Amino acid sequence: MAAVAAAGFTGSRMPTYTISQLARTFGLSRSALLHYDRIGLLRASQRTMAGYRIYSQKDRDRLAQICLYRDAGLSLADVRHLLAAQERPDVKILEKRLRAIGEQILNLRNQQRILTAMLTKMASGPYEPVIDKTLWVKMLAAAGMDEAAMARWHAEFEQLAPAAHYALLRQLGIPEREARQIQAWARRAPAPSSKER
Amino acid sequence: MAAVAAAGFTGSRMPTYTISQLARTFGLSRSALLHYDRIGLLRASQRTMAGYRIYSQKDRDRLAQICLYRDAGLSLADVRHLLAAQERPDVKILEKRLRAIGEQILNLRNQQRILTAMLTKMASGPYEPVIDKTLWVKMLAAAGMDEAAMARWHAEFEQLAPAAHYALLRQLGIPEREARQIQAWARRAPAPSSKER
DNA sequence: TATAAACTGTGAAGTTGTTGTCGGGTCAAC
DNA sequence: GTTGACCCGACAACAACTTCACAGTTTATA
């Protein structure tokens, strides 16, 4: 009774899959599928005599759906609900998730601000210059700040505390001349309206 | 031996705090502080004879630091390291966090896309119009989409599939005339350069 | 002064979505 | 008959808490 599980064929019937095959094709781990089975989200529709799971084409499709919803960041509980009420999938769940994402992004943006403030303070602090220009720019870029965001940041900083801004620029190893240029450019830059988000 | 804990006074000495007082002032739960105590991140420097925790001013300051770092989204392990090496706080940790935030935001944006795609499909699907214009806009707004983002979205959709775009607009209850206007405007709108993020 | 309400303590277990490890069974090939 | 590649179920671990159960302490009220 081996042929069933191994190659995925039962004569000319629909293909079947072992647990690890399915895991690989969806970029999941075997344990994840075991977990889905345990919580009843996705059970293999058959077993071999030895107890090996056999996933059918239908199971595969279901898993595809699950992955789709998971990629949207939905919890397994929500995924279960969505799959349960197939006819008219619950808009409210998706909406709720969308709202949550918005909140999370705002939250992360705030964290970015806190961190850049910390790093700014450290860079212009009494310590040895731990940070130089390239590192600084790389960090902010890695944080997802684009040109515009950096410009806004410079403008905001310049408006709030020009002296500290200058000090920071010098700390980053930028020569006097260039630092003054940046300051001037920041003063002319797009006003950092306080309601921007 | 009650006076110590209760009002937070020992004669004219520094103020002290009970666990719940401290929790309230920092917007944490009592259990969180218990947790911090257990893992040794913040232990009360004294106890009453009955075993009640007494937090000193110093403890309070430490907690303030902890909260600051936590607000930046750092893990308790990282917070511990930062507090341990007080003199020259580790820039690398902050940098790493900043990078992680960037990644997370990108990820969430992707999830937004997936969800809006799903909702779009549902709104223009074979079901009854589950969503109308106001709800739609409210949802996207709640997701943190501003005017610009919505414009980009319309432009992208229009470029990709004008017919489907039109269908969706109609589904949302927008009259023919207005729908065509929106389409025209979307075609003129800022090109959705694929490298935008 | 008695008593109830509000607070405190400890320890254990639960939460979420996995990953990893264990010992042991199964299968195909050589 | 023995490798090596699979599979099984069960359990431990992660983060940062929360919740629970149960017992002792303090404070306010009657």
PDB file of C-alpha atoms (C1' of nucleotides) in Angstrom, chain B residues 18 20 30 47 51-53, chain C residues 7-13:
ATOM      1  CA  THR B  18       3.480  50.326  45.673  1.00  0.00           C
ATOM      2  CA  SER B  20      -0.120  49.231  41.533  1.00  0.00           C
ATOM      3  CA  ARG B  30       0.333  45.104  37.845  1.00  0.00           C
ATOM      4  CA  ARG B  47       9.840  44.818  50.824  1.00  0.00           C
ATOM      5  CA  GLY B  51       6.430  40.941  51.741  1.00  0.00           C
ATOM      6  CA  TYR B  52       4.830  43.784  49.786  1.00  0.00           C
ATOM      7  CA  ARG B  53       7.087  45.371  47.183  1.00  0.00           C
TER       8      ARG B  53
ATOM      9  C1'  DC C   7      -4.934  45.428  47.767  1.00  0.00           C
ATOM     10  C1'  DT C   8      -0.914  42.245  47.930  1.00  0.00           C
ATOM     11  C1'  DG C   9       1.703  37.829  47.524  1.00  0.00           C
ATOM     12  C1'  DT C  10       3.025  33.240  45.054  1.00  0.00           C
ATOM     13  C1'  DG C  11       2.878  29.821  41.592  1.00  0.00           C
ATOM     14  C1'  DA C  12       1.019  27.661  37.689  1.00  0.00           C
ATOM     15  C1'  DA C  13      -1.066  27.601  33.438  1.00  0.00           C
TER      16       DA C  13
END
